[in-house]
CSV table of C-alpha atoms in Angstrom, one decimal:
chain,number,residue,atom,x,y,z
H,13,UNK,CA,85.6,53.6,69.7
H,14,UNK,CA,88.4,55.8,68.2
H,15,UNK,CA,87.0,55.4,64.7
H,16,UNK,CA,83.6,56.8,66.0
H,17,UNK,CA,85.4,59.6,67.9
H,18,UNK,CA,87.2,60.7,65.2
H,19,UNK,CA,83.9,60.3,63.0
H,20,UNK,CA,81.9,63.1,65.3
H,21,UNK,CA,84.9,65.5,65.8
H,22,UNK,CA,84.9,65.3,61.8
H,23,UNK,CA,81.6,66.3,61.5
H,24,UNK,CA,82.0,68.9,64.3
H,25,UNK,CA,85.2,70.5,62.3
H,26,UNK,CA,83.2,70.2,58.9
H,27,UNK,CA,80.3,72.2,60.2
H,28,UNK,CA,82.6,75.2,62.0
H,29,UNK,CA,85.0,75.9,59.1
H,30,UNK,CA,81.3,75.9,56.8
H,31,UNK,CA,79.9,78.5,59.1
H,32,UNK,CA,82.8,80.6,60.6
H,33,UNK,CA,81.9,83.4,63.7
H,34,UNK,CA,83.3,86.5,63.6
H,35,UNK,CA,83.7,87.0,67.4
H,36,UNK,CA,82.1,90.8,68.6
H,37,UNK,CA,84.6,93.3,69.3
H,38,UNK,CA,85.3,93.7,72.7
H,39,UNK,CA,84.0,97.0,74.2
H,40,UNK,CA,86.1,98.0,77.3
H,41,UNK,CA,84.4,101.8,77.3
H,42,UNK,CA,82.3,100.7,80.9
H,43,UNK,CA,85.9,99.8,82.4
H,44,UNK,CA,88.0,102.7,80.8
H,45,UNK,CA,85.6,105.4,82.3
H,46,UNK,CA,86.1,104.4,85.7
H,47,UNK,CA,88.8,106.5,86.7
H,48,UNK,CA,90.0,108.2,90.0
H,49,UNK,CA,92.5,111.7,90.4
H,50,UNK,CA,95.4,110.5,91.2
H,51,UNK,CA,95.2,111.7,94.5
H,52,UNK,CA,92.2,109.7,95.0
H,53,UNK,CA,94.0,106.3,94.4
H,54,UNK,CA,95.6,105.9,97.4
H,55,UNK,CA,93.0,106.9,100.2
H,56,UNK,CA,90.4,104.9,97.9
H,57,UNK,CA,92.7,101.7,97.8
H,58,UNK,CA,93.5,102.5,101.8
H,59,UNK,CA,89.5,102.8,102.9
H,60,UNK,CA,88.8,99.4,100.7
H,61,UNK,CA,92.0,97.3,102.0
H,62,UNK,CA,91.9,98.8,105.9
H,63,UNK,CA,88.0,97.7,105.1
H,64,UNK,CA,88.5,93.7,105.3
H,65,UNK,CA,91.7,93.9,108.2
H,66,UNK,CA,94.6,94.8,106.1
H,67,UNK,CA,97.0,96.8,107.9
H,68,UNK,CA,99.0,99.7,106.6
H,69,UNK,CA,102.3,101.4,107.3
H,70,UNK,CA,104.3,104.5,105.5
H,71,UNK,CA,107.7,104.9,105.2
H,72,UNK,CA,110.1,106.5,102.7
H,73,UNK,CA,112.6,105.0,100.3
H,74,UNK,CA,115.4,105.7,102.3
H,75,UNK,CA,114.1,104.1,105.4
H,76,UNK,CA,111.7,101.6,104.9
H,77,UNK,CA,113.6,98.5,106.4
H,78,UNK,CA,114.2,100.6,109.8
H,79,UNK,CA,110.2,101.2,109.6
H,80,UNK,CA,109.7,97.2,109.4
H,81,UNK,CA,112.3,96.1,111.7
H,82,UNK,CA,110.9,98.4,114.0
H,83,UNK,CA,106.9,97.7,113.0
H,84,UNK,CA,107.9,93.7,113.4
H,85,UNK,CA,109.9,94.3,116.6
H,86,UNK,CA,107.0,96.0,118.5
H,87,UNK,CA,104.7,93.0,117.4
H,88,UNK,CA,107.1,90.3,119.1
H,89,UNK,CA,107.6,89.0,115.7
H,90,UNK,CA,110.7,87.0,116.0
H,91,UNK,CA,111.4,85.7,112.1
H,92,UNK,CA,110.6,87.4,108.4
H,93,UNK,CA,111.7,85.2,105.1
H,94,UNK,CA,112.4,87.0,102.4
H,95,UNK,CA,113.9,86.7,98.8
H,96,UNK,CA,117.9,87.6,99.0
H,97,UNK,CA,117.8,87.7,94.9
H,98,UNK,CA,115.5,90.4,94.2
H,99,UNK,CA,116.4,94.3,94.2
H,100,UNK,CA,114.0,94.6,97.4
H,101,UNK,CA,115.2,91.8,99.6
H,102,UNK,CA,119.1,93.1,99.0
H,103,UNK,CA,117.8,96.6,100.2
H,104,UNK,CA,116.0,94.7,103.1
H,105,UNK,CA,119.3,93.2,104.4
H,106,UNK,CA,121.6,96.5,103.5
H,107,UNK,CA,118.9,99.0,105.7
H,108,UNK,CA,118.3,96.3,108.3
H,109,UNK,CA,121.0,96.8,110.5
H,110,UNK,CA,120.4,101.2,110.8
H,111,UNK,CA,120.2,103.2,113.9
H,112,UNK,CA,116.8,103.4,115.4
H,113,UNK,CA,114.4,106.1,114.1
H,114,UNK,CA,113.9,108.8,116.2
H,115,UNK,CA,110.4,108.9,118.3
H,116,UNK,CA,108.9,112.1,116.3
H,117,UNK,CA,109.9,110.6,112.8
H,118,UNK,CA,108.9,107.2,113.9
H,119,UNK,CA,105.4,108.8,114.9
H,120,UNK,CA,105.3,109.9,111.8
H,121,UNK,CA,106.9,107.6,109.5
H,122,UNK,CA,104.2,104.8,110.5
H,123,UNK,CA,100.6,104.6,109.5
H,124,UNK,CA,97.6,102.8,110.9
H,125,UNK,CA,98.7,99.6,112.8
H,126,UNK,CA,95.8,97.2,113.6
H,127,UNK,CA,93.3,98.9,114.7
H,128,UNK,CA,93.8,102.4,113.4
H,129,UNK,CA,92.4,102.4,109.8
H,130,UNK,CA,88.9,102.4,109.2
H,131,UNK,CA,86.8,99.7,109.0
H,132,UNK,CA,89.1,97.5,111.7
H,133,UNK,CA,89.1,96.5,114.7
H,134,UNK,CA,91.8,96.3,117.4
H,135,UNK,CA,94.0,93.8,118.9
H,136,UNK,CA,91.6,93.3,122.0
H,137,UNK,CA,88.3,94.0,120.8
H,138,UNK,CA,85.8,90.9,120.7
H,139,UNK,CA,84.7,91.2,117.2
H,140,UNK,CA,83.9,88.1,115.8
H,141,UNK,CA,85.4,89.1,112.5
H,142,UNK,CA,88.8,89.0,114.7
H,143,UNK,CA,88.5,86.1,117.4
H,144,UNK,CA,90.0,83.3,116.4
H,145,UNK,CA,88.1,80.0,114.8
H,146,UNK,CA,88.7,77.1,117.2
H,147,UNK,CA,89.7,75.4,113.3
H,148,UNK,CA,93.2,77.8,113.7
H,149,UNK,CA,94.4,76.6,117.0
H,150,UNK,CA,96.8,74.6,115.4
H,151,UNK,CA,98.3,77.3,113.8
H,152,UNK,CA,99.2,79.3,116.5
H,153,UNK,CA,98.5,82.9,118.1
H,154,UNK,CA,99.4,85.9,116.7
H,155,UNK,CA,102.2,88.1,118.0
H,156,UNK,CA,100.9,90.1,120.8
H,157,UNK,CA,101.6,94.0,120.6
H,158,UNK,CA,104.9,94.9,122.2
H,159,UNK,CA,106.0,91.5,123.3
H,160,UNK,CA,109.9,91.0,122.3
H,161,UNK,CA,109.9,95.4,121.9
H,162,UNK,CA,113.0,96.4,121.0
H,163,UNK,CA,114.8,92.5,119.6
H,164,UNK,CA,114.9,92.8,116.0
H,165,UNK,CA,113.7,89.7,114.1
H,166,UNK,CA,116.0,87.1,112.6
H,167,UNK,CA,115.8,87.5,108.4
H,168,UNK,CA,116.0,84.5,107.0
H,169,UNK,CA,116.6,84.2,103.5
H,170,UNK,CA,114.7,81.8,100.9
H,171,UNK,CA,117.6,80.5,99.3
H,172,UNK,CA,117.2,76.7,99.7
H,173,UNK,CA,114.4,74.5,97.8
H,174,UNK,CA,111.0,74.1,99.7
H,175,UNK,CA,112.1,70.5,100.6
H,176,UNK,CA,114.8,72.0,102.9
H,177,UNK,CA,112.8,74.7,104.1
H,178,UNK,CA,109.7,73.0,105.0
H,179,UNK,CA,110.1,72.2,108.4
H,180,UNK,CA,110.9,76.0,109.4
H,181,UNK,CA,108.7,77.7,106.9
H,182,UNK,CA,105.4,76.1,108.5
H,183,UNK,CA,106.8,75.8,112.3
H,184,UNK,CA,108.9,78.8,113.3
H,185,UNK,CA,108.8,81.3,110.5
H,186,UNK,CA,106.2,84.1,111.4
H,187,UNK,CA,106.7,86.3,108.6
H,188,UNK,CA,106.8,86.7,104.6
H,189,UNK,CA,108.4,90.1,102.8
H,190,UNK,CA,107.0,90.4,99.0
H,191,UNK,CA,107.2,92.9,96.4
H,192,UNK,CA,104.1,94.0,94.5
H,193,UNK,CA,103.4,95.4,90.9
H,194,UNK,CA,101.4,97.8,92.1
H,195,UNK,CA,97.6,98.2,93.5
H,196,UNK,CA,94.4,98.8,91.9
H,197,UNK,CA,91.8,101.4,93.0
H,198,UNK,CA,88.3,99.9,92.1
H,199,UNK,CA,88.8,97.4,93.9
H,200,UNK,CA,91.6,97.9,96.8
H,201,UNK,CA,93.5,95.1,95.7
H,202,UNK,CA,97.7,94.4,95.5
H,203,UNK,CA,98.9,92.4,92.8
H,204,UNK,CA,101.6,89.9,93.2
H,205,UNK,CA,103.6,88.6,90.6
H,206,UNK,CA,105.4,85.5,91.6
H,207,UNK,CA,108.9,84.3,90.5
H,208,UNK,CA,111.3,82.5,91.1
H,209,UNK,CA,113.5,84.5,93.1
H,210,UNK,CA,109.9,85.6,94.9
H,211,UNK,CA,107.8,82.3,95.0
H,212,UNK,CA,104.6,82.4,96.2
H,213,UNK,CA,105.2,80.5,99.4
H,214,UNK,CA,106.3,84.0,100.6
H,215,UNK,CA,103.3,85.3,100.7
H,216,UNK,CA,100.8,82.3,101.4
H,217,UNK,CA,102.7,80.2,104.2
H,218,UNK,CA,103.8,82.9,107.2
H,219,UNK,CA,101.2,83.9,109.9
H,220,UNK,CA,102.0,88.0,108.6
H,221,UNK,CA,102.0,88.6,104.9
H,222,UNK,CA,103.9,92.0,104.6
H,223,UNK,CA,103.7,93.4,100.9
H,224,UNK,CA,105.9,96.3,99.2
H,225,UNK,CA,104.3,99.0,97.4
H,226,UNK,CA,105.3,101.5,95.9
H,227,UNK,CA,103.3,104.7,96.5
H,228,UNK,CA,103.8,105.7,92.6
H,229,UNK,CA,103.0,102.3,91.1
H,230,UNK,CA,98.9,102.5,91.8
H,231,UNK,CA,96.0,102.2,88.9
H,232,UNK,CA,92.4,102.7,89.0
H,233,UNK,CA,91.5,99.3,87.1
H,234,UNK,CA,93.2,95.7,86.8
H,235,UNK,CA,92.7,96.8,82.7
H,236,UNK,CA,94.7,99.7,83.0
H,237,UNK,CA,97.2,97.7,85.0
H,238,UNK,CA,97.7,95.1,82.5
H,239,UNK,CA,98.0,97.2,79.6
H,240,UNK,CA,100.8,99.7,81.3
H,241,UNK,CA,102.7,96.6,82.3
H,242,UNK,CA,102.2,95.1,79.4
H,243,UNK,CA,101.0,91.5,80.5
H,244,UNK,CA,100.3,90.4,77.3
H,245,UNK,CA,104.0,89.5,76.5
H,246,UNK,CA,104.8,87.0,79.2
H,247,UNK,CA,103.0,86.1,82.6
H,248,UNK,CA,104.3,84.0,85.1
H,249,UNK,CA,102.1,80.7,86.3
H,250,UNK,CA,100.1,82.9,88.3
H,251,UNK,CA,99.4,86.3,89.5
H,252,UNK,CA,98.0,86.8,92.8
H,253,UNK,CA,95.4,89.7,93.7
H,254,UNK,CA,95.2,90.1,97.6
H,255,UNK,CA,93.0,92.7,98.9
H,256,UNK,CA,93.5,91.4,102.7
H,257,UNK,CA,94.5,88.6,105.0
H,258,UNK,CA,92.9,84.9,104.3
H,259,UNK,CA,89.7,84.3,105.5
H,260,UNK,CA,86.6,81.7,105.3
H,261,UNK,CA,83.7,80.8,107.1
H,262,UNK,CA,82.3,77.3,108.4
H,263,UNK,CA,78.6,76.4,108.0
H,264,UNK,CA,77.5,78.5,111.3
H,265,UNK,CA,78.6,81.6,109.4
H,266,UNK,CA,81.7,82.1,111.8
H,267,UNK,CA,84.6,84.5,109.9
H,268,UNK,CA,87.4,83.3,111.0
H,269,UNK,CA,91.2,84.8,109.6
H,270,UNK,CA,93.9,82.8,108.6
H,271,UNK,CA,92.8,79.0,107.9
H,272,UNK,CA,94.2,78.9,104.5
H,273,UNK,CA,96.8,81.7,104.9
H,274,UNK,CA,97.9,84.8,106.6
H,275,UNK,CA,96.2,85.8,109.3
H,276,UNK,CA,97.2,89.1,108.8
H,277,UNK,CA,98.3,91.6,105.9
H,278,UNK,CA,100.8,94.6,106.3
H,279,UNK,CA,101.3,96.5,103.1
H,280,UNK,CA,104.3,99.1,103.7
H,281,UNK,CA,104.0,101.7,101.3
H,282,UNK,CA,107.1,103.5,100.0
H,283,UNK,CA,106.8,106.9,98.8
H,284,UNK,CA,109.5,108.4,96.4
């Protein structure tokens, strides 16, 4: 058997290096002339993400873990896991502990909750886009709105290995705190770039997925994203585009959120 493997694959090797193809040059043109203003990125990749049940929040640099502590606090969320390593979760943990907002900033500091943004539905309605799937009982509700208003949640850091964590990370942990590389405006998408001082887990485990981004870091394709980033000198094992919390259907055509991951996704964008 080996000697008539090796007999074909000859053959096979023979005939390509006797006829070599030149491969066509790519043409990228069609992707390089969709482009947006750039004030047209943000409410583009807003409408798109707010359209599929992602939430949104706005906050500024100087504030932005008083806006989440606060955000999380109102939704009775009682635990966020973040990564103590990287630039973001060291800012998370210095801002955490700041005086409370002040009601007229606060009212203006956040952006759509659930609800709010277009294309979504709120907390009580009886969409059936937004009921639970009996499949997610065992994952427990959501948060209610208000409940535990005014008791900061418990950070907890990711700084032991998964085999440690396990227990806590998929019984008591309700939420995940990741950074982003940016979004993309043709589609509405985030990406995620996984590490690991930022695994994955962060962002695919908790209930509430809550991703960084940075209002200035925004492109209008995932080609022009990878070219200004340069991907094409080192990638991690994967990179993650999210445009909104998990979802999947059973055979009766029933959406139902959160099955395979977060039931919900709250981007907090940063502006300089």
């Amino acid at each position: 058997m080996p000697d008539a493997r090796n007999s074909i694959l000859t053959k096979l090797r023979a005939g390509r290096d006797a006829h070599p193809l030149t491969p066509p040059v790519s043409d990228f043109a069609p992707i390089d002339a969709k482009r947006w203003a750039l004030e047209e990125r943000l409410p583009r990749i807003r409408r798109l993400m707010e359209a599929v049940h992602t939430e949104f929040l706005d906050a500024a640099e100087a504030d932005w873990p008083a806006v989440l502590r606060e955000f999380l606090a109102r939704e009775g969320v009682g635990s966020l896991l973040y990564a103590p390593e990287t630039e973001a979760g060291m800012r998370l943990v210095e801002g955490w502990g700041t005086s409370p907002l002040p009601p007229r900033e606060r009212e203006g500091t956040h952006g759509a909750s659930r609800g709010e943004g277009e294309g979504q539905s709120g907390h009580g309605s009886l969409d059936p886009c937004t009921t639970p799937h009996p499949s997610q009982a065992s994952l427990g509700p959501l948060p209610s709105p208000g409940a535990g208003e005014g008791a900061p949640p418990t950070l907890i850091p990711y700084d032991r290995p998964i085999e440690d964590l396990k227990a806590q990370l998929f019984g008591s942990i309700e939420a995940g705190l990741t950074t982003t590389r940016g979004a993309i405006a043709e589609t509405g998408s985030l990406i995620l770039w996984p590490t690991a001082e930022e695994p994955r887990t962060l962002s695919l485990v908790p209930h509430i997925h809550v991703a960084l981004l940075r209002a200035d870091a925004l492109y209008d394709t995932f080609l022009q994203a990878m070219r200004a980033q340069g991907w094409a000198q080192a990638m991690p094992t994967n990179v993650l585009l999210v445009s909104g919390p998990s979802k999947t259907a059973d055979i009766e055509q029933t959406l139902a959120y959160g099955v395979h991951g977060p039931k919900r996704l709250v981007v907090l964008l940063v502006r300089p």
